[in-house]
Structure formats: structure tokens, C-alpha cells
Tab-separated table of C-alpha atoms in Angstrom:
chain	number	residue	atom	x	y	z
A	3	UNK	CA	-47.321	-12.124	36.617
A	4	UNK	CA	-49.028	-10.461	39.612
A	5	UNK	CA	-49.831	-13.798	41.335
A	6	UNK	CA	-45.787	-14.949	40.776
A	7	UNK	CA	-44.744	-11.281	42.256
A	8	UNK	CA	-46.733	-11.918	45.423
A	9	UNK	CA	-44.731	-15.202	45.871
A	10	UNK	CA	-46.941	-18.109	44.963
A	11	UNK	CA	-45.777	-20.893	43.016
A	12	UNK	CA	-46.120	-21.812	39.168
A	13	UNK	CA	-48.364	-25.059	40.117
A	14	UNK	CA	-50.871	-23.312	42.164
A	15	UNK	CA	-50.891	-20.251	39.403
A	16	UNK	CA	-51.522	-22.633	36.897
A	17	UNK	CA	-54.728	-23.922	38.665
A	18	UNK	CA	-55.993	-20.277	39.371
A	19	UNK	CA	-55.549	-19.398	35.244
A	20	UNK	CA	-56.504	-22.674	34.303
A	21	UNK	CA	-53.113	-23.857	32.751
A	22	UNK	CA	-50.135	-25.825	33.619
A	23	UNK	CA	-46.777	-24.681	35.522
A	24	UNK	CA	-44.848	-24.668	32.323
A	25	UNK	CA	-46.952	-22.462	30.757
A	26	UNK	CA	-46.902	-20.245	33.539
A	27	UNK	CA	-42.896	-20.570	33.712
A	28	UNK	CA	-42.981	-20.003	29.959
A	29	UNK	CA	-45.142	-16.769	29.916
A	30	UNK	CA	-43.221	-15.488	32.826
A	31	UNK	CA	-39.782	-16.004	31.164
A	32	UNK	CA	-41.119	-14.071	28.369
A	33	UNK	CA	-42.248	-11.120	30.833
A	34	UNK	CA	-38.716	-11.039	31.952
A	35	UNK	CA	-36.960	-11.068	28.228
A	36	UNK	CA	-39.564	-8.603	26.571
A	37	UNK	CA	-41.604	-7.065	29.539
A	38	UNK	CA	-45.547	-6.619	28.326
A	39	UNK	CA	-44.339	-6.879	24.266
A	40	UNK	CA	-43.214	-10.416	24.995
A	41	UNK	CA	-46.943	-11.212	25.992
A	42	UNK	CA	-48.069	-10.180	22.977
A	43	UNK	CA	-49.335	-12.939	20.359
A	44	UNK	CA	-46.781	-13.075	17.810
A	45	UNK	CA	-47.830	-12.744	14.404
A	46	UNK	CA	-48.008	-16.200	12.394
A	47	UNK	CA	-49.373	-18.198	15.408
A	48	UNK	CA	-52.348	-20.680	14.542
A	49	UNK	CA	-53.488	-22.970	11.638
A	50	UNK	CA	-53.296	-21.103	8.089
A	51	UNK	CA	-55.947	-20.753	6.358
A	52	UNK	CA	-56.521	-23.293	3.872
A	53	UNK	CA	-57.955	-20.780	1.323
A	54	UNK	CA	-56.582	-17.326	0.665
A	55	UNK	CA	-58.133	-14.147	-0.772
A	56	UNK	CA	-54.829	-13.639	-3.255
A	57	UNK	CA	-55.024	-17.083	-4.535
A	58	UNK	CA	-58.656	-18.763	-4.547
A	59	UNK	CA	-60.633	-15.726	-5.184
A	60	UNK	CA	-61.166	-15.635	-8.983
A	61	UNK	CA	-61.514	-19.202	-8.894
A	62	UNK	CA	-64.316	-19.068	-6.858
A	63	UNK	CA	-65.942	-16.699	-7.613
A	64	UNK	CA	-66.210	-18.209	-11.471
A	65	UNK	CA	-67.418	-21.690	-10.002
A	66	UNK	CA	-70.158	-19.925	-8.045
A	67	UNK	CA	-70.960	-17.730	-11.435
A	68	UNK	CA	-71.373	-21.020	-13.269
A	69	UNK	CA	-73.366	-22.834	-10.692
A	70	UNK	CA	-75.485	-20.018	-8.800
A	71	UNK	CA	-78.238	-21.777	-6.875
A	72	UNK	CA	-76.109	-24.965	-6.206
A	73	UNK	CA	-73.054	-24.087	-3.817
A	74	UNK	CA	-72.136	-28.314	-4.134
A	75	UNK	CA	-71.783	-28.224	-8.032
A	76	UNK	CA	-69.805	-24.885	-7.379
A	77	UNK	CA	-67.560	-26.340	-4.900
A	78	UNK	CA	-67.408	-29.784	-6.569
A	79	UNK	CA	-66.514	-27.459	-10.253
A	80	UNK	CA	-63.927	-24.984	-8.168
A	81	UNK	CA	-62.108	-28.692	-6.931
A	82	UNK	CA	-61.915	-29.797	-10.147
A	83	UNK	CA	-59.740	-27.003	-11.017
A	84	UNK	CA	-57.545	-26.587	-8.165
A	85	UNK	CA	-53.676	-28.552	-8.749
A	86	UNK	CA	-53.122	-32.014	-7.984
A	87	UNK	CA	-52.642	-32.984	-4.174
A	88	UNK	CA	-54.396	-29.179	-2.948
A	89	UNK	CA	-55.503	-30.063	0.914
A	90	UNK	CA	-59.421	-31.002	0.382
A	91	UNK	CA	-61.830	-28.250	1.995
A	92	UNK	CA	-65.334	-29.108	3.440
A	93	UNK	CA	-68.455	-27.391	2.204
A	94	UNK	CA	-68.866	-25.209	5.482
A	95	UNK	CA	-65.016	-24.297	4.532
A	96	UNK	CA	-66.008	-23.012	1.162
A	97	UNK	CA	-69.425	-21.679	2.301
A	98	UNK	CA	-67.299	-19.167	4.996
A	99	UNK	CA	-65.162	-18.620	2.433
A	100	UNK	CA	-67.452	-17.271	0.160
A	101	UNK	CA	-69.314	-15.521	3.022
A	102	UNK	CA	-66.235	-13.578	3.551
A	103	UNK	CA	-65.628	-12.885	0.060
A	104	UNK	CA	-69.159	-11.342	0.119
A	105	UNK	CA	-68.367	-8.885	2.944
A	106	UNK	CA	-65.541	-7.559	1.259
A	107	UNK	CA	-67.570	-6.856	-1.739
A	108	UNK	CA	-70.634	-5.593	0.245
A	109	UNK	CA	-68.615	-3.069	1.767
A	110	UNK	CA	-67.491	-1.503	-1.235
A	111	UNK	CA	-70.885	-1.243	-2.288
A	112	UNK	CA	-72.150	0.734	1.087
A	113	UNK	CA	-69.028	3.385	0.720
């Protein structure tokens, strides 16, 4: 915003930020709608995540129960379970997922 104030163009902004003159047109329009809130990141921006906390949890966590020492049989067991046509999820997918899963539970334990 400071560069456009002090007169320079959107094309040789662009190559100072590292983006392209629409983007800098775009961003600035939004400056002049909103002011600094229109800069913001707007919630529901970005891929969603393929599994969720409310709906994959218990599932899960009862395929990794059944198959502790072999995260593949867990995964391959959790799969088996999910409906028809579910979007398929690598094992480093499921392995964050339960990694996350764990840090929830590991910081009830430290309260």
C-alpha cells in the first residue's frame, strides 16, 4: 500500500513483493473498501481438511486400539469403515492426524 501511495505502479510493486499487478490491484482495492480489516485472511480460505476431529475421531481412535503396533492395518481397518466414495487419505495423512489427536489428549493429561 505504501509503495502505491508513493506513486509507483502495480507492475513494478508486483516485482518488489514478488506477485503480479492484479494481485497488487486486488489487495489494494480491498485496502480502499475495508481499510486494514479487508487485508485480513478471511476465514474459510484454503483446502479443508480431509479429516475432522468431530467426525473421524472415534473411528480412529478404535482402528488404532485394534491394531496398536501396525499404523497400516489401522489405517487399512479405519478405511474399511468409512462410507462409500469418502476421498482416500495417505498414510502420512492419517499418521498427522493421529499425531494431532495425541496432542489434544496429552494436554489434558499435563493440566
Amino acid at each position: 500500500m505504501l509503495l502505491k501511495a508513493a506513486g509507483r505502479s502495480s507492475t513494478d510493486v508486483g516485482q518488489l513483493v514478488g506477485m503480479c499487478h492484479v494481485s497488487v490491484n486486488s489487495w489494494l482495492k480491498r485496502f480502499k473498501t475495508s481499510g486494514l480489516d479487508g487485508l485480513k485472511t478471511k476465514s474459510g480460505r484454503g483446502r479443508k481438511p480431509i479429516l475432522t476431529k468431530q467426525t473421524d475421531t472415534d473411528a480412529v481412535l478404535a482402528a488404532v486400539k485394534a491394531n496398536r503396533q501396525r499404523i497400516q492395518l489401522a489405517k487399512a481397518d479405519w478405511e474399511t469403515s468409512r462410507s462409500a466414495g469418502s476421498q482416500p487419505v495417505s498414510e502420512s495423512t492419517f499418521r498427522t492426524f493421529l499425531k494431532s489427536l495425541m496432542a489434544d489428549t496429552n494436554a489434558f493429561v499435563d493440566e
